[in-house]
mmCIF file with all atom_site columns, N, CA and C in Angstrom:
data_model
loop_
_atom_site.group_PDB
_atom_site.id
_atom_site.type_symbol
_atom_site.label_atom_id
_atom_site.label_alt_id
_atom_site.label_comp_id
_atom_site.label_asym_id
_atom_site.label_entity_id
_atom_site.label_seq_id
_atom_site.pdbx_PDB_ins_code
_atom_site.Cartn_x
_atom_site.Cartn_y
_atom_site.Cartn_z
_atom_site.occupancy
_atom_site.B_iso_or_equiv
_atom_site.pdbx_formal_charge
_atom_site.auth_seq_id
_atom_site.auth_comp_id
_atom_site.auth_asym_id
_atom_site.auth_atom_id
_atom_site.pdbx_PDB_model_num
ATOM 1   N N  . MET A 1 1  ? 169.535 343.581 104.266 1.00 50.00 ? 21 MET A N  1
ATOM 2   C CA . MET A 1 1  ? 168.482 342.445 105.342 1.00 50.00 ? 21 MET A CA 1
ATOM 3   C C  . MET A 1 1  ? 167.132 342.201 105.158 1.00 50.00 ? 21 MET A C  1
ATOM 4   N N  . ALA A 1 2  ? 166.347 342.960 103.950 1.00 53.00 ? 22 ALA A N  1
ATOM 5   C CA . ALA A 1 2  ? 165.026 343.013 103.223 1.00 53.00 ? 22 ALA A CA 1
ATOM 6   C C  . ALA A 1 2  ? 165.426 341.828 102.457 1.00 53.00 ? 22 ALA A C  1
ATOM 7   N N  . ASN A 1 3  ? 166.239 341.578 101.927 1.00 54.00 ? 23 ASN A N  1
ATOM 8   C CA . ASN A 1 3  ? 166.766 340.473 100.695 1.00 54.00 ? 23 ASN A CA 1
ATOM 9   C C  . ASN A 1 3  ? 165.951 339.055 101.796 1.00 54.00 ? 23 ASN A C  1
ATOM 10  N N  . ASN A 1 4  ? 167.055 339.322 102.550 1.00 54.00 ? 24 ASN A N  1
ATOM 11  C CA . ASN A 1 4  ? 166.871 337.745 103.183 1.00 54.00 ? 24 ASN A CA 1
ATOM 12  C C  . ASN A 1 4  ? 165.546 337.674 103.728 1.00 54.00 ? 24 ASN A C  1
ATOM 13  N N  . ARG A 1 5  ? 164.718 338.246 104.117 1.00 60.00 ? 25 ARG A N  1
ATOM 14  C CA . ARG A 1 5  ? 162.983 338.040 104.209 1.00 60.00 ? 25 ARG A CA 1
ATOM 15  C C  . ARG A 1 5  ? 162.666 337.273 103.094 1.00 60.00 ? 25 ARG A C  1
ATOM 16  N N  . GLY A 1 6  ? 162.727 338.103 101.995 1.00 60.00 ? 26 GLY A N  1
ATOM 17  C CA . GLY A 1 6  ? 161.900 337.070 100.719 1.00 60.00 ? 26 GLY A CA 1
ATOM 18  C C  . GLY A 1 6  ? 163.261 336.039 100.004 1.00 60.00 ? 26 GLY A C  1
ATOM 19  N N  . ASP A 1 7  ? 163.875 335.483 100.568 1.00 65.00 ? 27 ASP A N  1
ATOM 20  C CA . ASP A 1 7  ? 165.024 334.475 100.255 1.00 65.00 ? 27 ASP A CA 1
ATOM 21  C C  . ASP A 1 7  ? 165.372 333.494 100.848 1.00 65.00 ? 27 ASP A C  1
ATOM 22  N N  . PRO A 1 8  ? 163.817 332.585 101.336 1.00 63.00 ? 28 PRO A N  1
ATOM 23  C CA . PRO A 1 8  ? 163.769 331.467 102.123 1.00 63.00 ? 28 PRO A CA 1
ATOM 24  C C  . PRO A 1 8  ? 164.641 330.113 101.810 1.00 63.00 ? 28 PRO A C  1
ATOM 25  N N  . ASP A 1 9  ? 165.489 330.243 100.720 1.00 70.00 ? 29 ASP A N  1
ATOM 26  C CA . ASP A 1 9  ? 166.050 329.356 100.127 1.00 70.00 ? 29 ASP A CA 1
ATOM 27  C C  . ASP A 1 9  ? 167.341 329.815 100.891 1.00 70.00 ? 29 ASP A C  1
ATOM 28  N N  . ARG A 1 10 ? 167.846 330.580 100.981 1.00 64.00 ? 30 ARG A N  1
ATOM 29  C CA . ARG A 1 10 ? 169.212 331.037 101.071 1.00 64.00 ? 30 ARG A CA 1
ATOM 30  C C  . ARG A 1 10 ? 168.979 331.203 102.746 1.00 64.00 ? 30 ARG A C  1
ATOM 31  N N  . PHE A 1 11 ? 168.580 331.370 103.141 1.00 64.00 ? 31 PHE A N  1
ATOM 32  C CA . PHE A 1 11 ? 168.378 330.901 104.682 1.00 64.00 ? 31 PHE A CA 1
ATOM 33  C C  . PHE A 1 11 ? 168.375 329.589 105.127 1.00 64.00 ? 31 PHE A C  1
ATOM 34  N N  . ALA A 1 12 ? 167.567 328.167 104.955 1.00 64.00 ? 32 ALA A N  1
ATOM 35  C CA . ALA A 1 12 ? 167.863 327.191 105.075 1.00 64.00 ? 32 ALA A CA 1
ATOM 36  C C  . ALA A 1 12 ? 169.496 326.687 104.719 1.00 64.00 ? 32 ALA A C  1
ATOM 37  N N  . ARG A 1 13 ? 169.900 327.312 103.320 1.00 67.00 ? 33 ARG A N  1
ATOM 38  C CA . ARG A 1 13 ? 170.906 326.862 103.110 1.00 67.00 ? 33 ARG A CA 1
ATOM 39  C C  . ARG A 1 13 ? 172.192 327.431 103.968 1.00 67.00 ? 33 ARG A C  1
ATOM 40  N N  . GLU A 1 14 ? 171.836 328.612 104.600 1.00 66.00 ? 34 GLU A N  1
ATOM 41  C CA . GLU A 1 14 ? 172.824 329.470 105.780 1.00 66.00 ? 34 GLU A CA 1
ATOM 42  C C  . GLU A 1 14 ? 172.738 328.484 107.139 1.00 66.00 ? 34 GLU A C  1
ATOM 43  N N  . SER A 1 15 ? 171.663 328.143 107.771 1.00 66.00 ? 35 SER A N  1
ATOM 44  C CA . SER A 1 15 ? 171.369 327.367 108.975 1.00 66.00 ? 35 SER A CA 1
ATOM 45  C C  . SER A 1 15 ? 171.273 325.620 108.782 1.00 66.00 ? 35 SER A C  1
ATOM 46  N N  . PHE A 1 16 ? 171.392 325.249 107.546 1.00 65.00 ? 36 PHE A N  1
ATOM 47  C CA . PHE A 1 16 ? 172.113 324.071 107.299 1.00 65.00 ? 36 PHE A CA 1
ATOM 48  C C  . PHE A 1 16 ? 173.755 324.099 107.121 1.00 65.00 ? 36 PHE A C  1
ATOM 49  N N  . THR A 1 17 ? 174.330 325.037 106.999 1.00 64.00 ? 37 THR A N  1
ATOM 50  C CA . THR A 1 17 ? 175.659 325.203 107.017 1.00 64.00 ? 37 THR A CA 1
ATOM 51  C C  . THR A 1 17 ? 176.214 325.518 108.629 1.00 64.00 ? 37 THR A C  1
ATOM 52  N N  . PHE A 1 18 ? 175.432 326.220 108.871 1.00 63.00 ? 38 PHE A N  1
ATOM 53  C CA . PHE A 1 18 ? 175.510 326.098 110.382 1.00 63.00 ? 38 PHE A CA 1
ATOM 54  C C  . PHE A 1 18 ? 175.601 324.998 111.189 1.00 63.00 ? 38 PHE A C  1
ATOM 55  N N  . ARG A 1 19 ? 174.811 324.527 110.949 1.00 66.00 ? 39 ARG A N  1
ATOM 56  C CA . ARG A 1 19 ? 174.219 323.517 111.558 1.00 66.00 ? 39 ARG A CA 1
ATOM 57  C C  . ARG A 1 19 ? 175.425 322.116 110.908 1.00 66.00 ? 39 ARG A C  1
ATOM 58  N N  . ARG A 1 20 ? 176.071 321.802 110.002 1.00 68.00 ? 40 ARG A N  1
ATOM 59  C CA . ARG A 1 20 ? 176.706 320.909 109.625 1.00 68.00 ? 40 ARG A CA 1
ATOM 60  C C  . ARG A 1 20 ? 178.133 321.395 110.245 1.00 68.00 ? 40 ARG A C  1
ATOM 61  N N  . MET A 1 21 ? 178.262 322.746 110.311 1.00 66.00 ? 41 MET A N  1
ATOM 62  C CA . MET A 1 21 ? 180.005 322.962 111.028 1.00 66.00 ? 41 MET A CA 1
ATOM 63  C C  . MET A 1 21 ? 179.664 322.851 112.620 1.00 66.00 ? 41 MET A C  1
ATOM 64  N N  . ARG A 1 22 ? 178.441 323.168 113.094 1.00 75.00 ? 42 ARG A N  1
ATOM 65  C CA . ARG A 1 22 ? 178.508 322.857 114.620 1.00 75.00 ? 42 ARG A CA 1
ATOM 66  C C  . ARG A 1 22 ? 178.796 321.266 115.056 1.00 75.00 ? 42 ARG A C  1
ATOM 67  N N  . SER A 1 23 ? 178.366 320.375 113.690 1.00 81.00 ? 43 SER A N  1
ATOM 68  C CA . SER A 1 23 ? 178.579 319.408 114.316 1.00 81.00 ? 43 SER A CA 1
ATOM 69  C C  . SER A 1 23 ? 180.096 318.994 113.959 1.00 81.00 ? 43 SER A C  1
ATOM 70  N N  . TRP A 1 24 ? 180.530 319.219 112.847 1.00 81.00 ? 44 TRP A N  1
ATOM 71  C CA . TRP A 1 24 ? 181.959 319.039 112.633 1.00 81.00 ? 44 TRP A CA 1
ATOM 72  C C  . TRP A 1 24 ? 182.783 319.566 114.166 1.00 81.00 ? 44 TRP A C  1
ATOM 73  N N  . GLN A 1 25 ? 182.800 320.627 114.821 1.00 85.00 ? 45 GLN A N  1
ATOM 74  C CA . GLN A 1 25 ? 183.268 321.457 115.759 1.00 85.00 ? 45 GLN A CA 1
ATOM 75  C C  . GLN A 1 25 ? 182.873 319.815 117.071 1.00 85.00 ? 45 GLN A C  1
ATOM 76  N N  . ILE A 1 26 ? 181.662 319.341 117.193 1.00 87.00 ? 46 ILE A N  1
ATOM 77  C CA . ILE A 1 26 ? 182.045 318.765 118.330 1.00 87.00 ? 46 ILE A CA 1
ATOM 78  C C  . ILE A 1 26 ? 182.697 317.745 118.210 1.00 87.00 ? 46 ILE A C  1
ATOM 79  N N  . TRP A 1 27 ? 182.810 316.958 116.822 1.00 91.00 ? 47 TRP A N  1
ATOM 80  C CA . TRP A 1 27 ? 183.643 315.570 116.338 1.00 91.00 ? 47 TRP A CA 1
ATOM 81  C C  . TRP A 1 27 ? 185.288 315.931 116.501 1.00 91.00 ? 47 TRP A C  1
ATOM 82  N N  . SER A 1 28 ? 185.566 317.121 116.646 1.00 93.00 ? 48 SER A N  1
ATOM 83  C CA . SER A 1 28 ? 186.948 317.437 116.447 1.00 93.00 ? 48 SER A CA 1
ATOM 84  C C  . SER A 1 28 ? 186.992 317.876 117.981 1.00 93.00 ? 48 SER A C  1
ATOM 85  N N  . LEU A 1 29 ? 186.244 318.274 118.657 1.00 94.00 ? 49 LEU A N  1
ATOM 86  C CA . LEU A 1 29 ? 186.215 318.493 120.225 1.00 94.00 ? 49 LEU A CA 1
ATOM 87  C C  . LEU A 1 29 ? 186.122 317.028 120.831 1.00 94.00 ? 49 LEU A C  1
ATOM 88  N N  . LEU A 1 30 ? 185.757 316.102 120.520 1.00 96.00 ? 50 LEU A N  1
ATOM 89  C CA . LEU A 1 30 ? 185.994 314.459 120.901 1.00 96.00 ? 50 LEU A CA 1
ATOM 90  C C  . LEU A 1 30 ? 187.323 314.280 120.230 1.00 96.00 ? 50 LEU A C  1
ATOM 91  N N  . ILE A 1 31 ? 187.471 314.154 119.453 1.00 97.00 ? 51 ILE A N  1
ATOM 92  C CA . ILE A 1 31 ? 188.422 313.473 119.292 1.00 97.00 ? 51 ILE A CA 1
ATOM 93  C C  . ILE A 1 31 ? 189.901 314.341 120.214 1.00 97.00 ? 51 ILE A C  1
ATOM 94  N N  . VAL A 1 32 ? 189.870 315.797 120.281 1.00 97.00 ? 52 VAL A N  1
ATOM 95  C CA . VAL A 1 32 ? 190.869 316.442 120.966 1.00 97.00 ? 52 VAL A CA 1
ATOM 96  C C  . VAL A 1 32 ? 190.800 315.943 122.453 1.00 97.00 ? 52 VAL A C  1
ATOM 97  N N  . ILE A 1 33 ? 189.646 315.506 123.085 1.00 98.00 ? 53 ILE A N  1
ATOM 98  C CA . ILE A 1 33 ? 189.643 314.926 124.755 1.00 98.00 ? 53 ILE A CA 1
ATOM 99  C C  . ILE A 1 33 ? 189.765 313.369 124.325 1.00 98.00 ? 53 ILE A C  1
ATOM 100 N N  . ALA A 1 34 ? 189.520 312.910 123.098 1.00 98.00 ? 54 ALA A N  1
ATOM 101 C CA . ALA A 1 34 ? 190.179 311.267 123.216 1.00 98.00 ? 54 ALA A CA 1
ATOM 102 C C  . ALA A 1 34 ? 191.574 311.334 123.438 1.00 98.00 ? 54 ALA A C  1
ATOM 103 N N  . LEU A 1 35 ? 192.320 312.406 122.822 1.00 98.00 ? 55 LEU A N  1
ATOM 104 C CA . LEU A 1 35 ? 193.667 312.544 122.455 1.00 98.00 ? 55 LEU A CA 1
ATOM 105 C C  . LEU A 1 35 ? 194.715 312.706 123.387 1.00 98.00 ? 55 LEU A C  1
ATOM 106 N N  . LEU A 1 36 ? 193.493 313.236 124.421 1.00 98.00 ? 56 LEU A N  1
ATOM 107 C CA . LEU A 1 36 ? 194.057 313.897 125.754 1.00 98.00 ? 56 LEU A CA 1
ATOM 108 C C  . LEU A 1 36 ? 194.077 312.963 127.092 1.00 98.00 ? 56 LEU A C  1
ATOM 109 N N  . VAL A 1 37 ? 192.790 312.094 126.867 1.00 98.00 ? 57 VAL A N  1
ATOM 110 C CA . VAL A 1 37 ? 193.119 310.848 127.459 1.00 98.00 ? 57 VAL A CA 1
ATOM 111 C C  . VAL A 1 37 ? 193.792 309.559 127.627 1.00 98.00 ? 57 VAL A C  1
ATOM 112 N N  . ILE A 1 38 ? 194.047 309.362 126.090 1.00 97.00 ? 58 ILE A N  1
ATOM 113 C CA . ILE A 1 38 ? 195.454 308.594 125.309 1.00 97.00 ? 58 ILE A CA 1
ATOM 114 C C  . ILE A 1 38 ? 196.594 309.064 126.331 1.00 97.00 ? 58 ILE A C  1
ATOM 115 N N  . GLY A 1 39 ? 197.148 310.483 126.098 1.00 97.00 ? 59 GLY A N  1
ATOM 116 C CA . GLY A 1 39 ? 198.023 311.426 126.944 1.00 97.00 ? 59 GLY A CA 1
ATOM 117 C C  . GLY A 1 39 ? 198.549 310.787 128.047 1.00 97.00 ? 59 GLY A C  1
ATOM 118 N N  . LEU A 1 40 ? 197.226 310.723 129.377 1.00 96.00 ? 60 LEU A N  1
ATOM 119 C CA . LEU A 1 40 ? 197.193 310.523 130.486 1.00 96.00 ? 60 LEU A CA 1
ATOM 120 C C  . LEU A 1 40 ? 197.479 309.631 130.904 1.00 96.00 ? 60 LEU A C  1
ATOM 121 N N  . LEU A 1 41 ? 196.840 308.484 129.989 1.00 96.00 ? 61 LEU A N  1
ATOM 122 C CA . LEU A 1 41 ? 197.095 307.192 130.272 1.00 96.00 ? 61 LEU A CA 1
ATOM 123 C C  . LEU A 1 41 ? 198.439 306.606 129.986 1.00 96.00 ? 61 LEU A C  1
ATOM 124 N N  . PHE A 1 42 ? 199.189 307.233 129.061 1.00 94.00 ? 62 PHE A N  1
ATOM 125 C CA . PHE A 1 42 ? 200.046 306.506 128.573 1.00 94.00 ? 62 PHE A CA 1
ATOM 126 C C  . PHE A 1 42 ? 201.285 307.069 129.761 1.00 94.00 ? 62 PHE A C  1
ATOM 127 N N  . TRP A 1 43 ? 201.434 309.087 130.221 1.00 89.00 ? 63 TRP A N  1
ATOM 128 C CA . TRP A 1 43 ? 201.727 309.486 131.433 1.00 89.00 ? 63 TRP A CA 1
ATOM 129 C C  . TRP A 1 43 ? 201.598 308.670 132.730 1.00 89.00 ? 63 TRP A C  1
ATOM 130 N N  . ALA A 1 44 ? 200.605 308.105 132.925 1.00 77.00 ? 64 ALA A N  1
ATOM 131 C CA . ALA A 1 44 ? 200.842 307.512 134.153 1.00 77.00 ? 64 ALA A CA 1
ATOM 132 C C  . ALA A 1 44 ? 201.104 306.512 134.771 1.00 77.00 ? 64 ALA A C  1
#
C-alpha cells in the first residue's frame, strides 16, 4: 500500500483503465437495451 502512494503513474493508469472499462460497460448496456426493444417490437 505504501508503494502506491509513491507511484502516481501507476495510480493514473489504473484509474484510466477503470474509466475505460466503465465506458465499455455503458455501451454494452445500451446494446442490450436496444436488443430488448427490438425484440419487443417484433413480438408486439
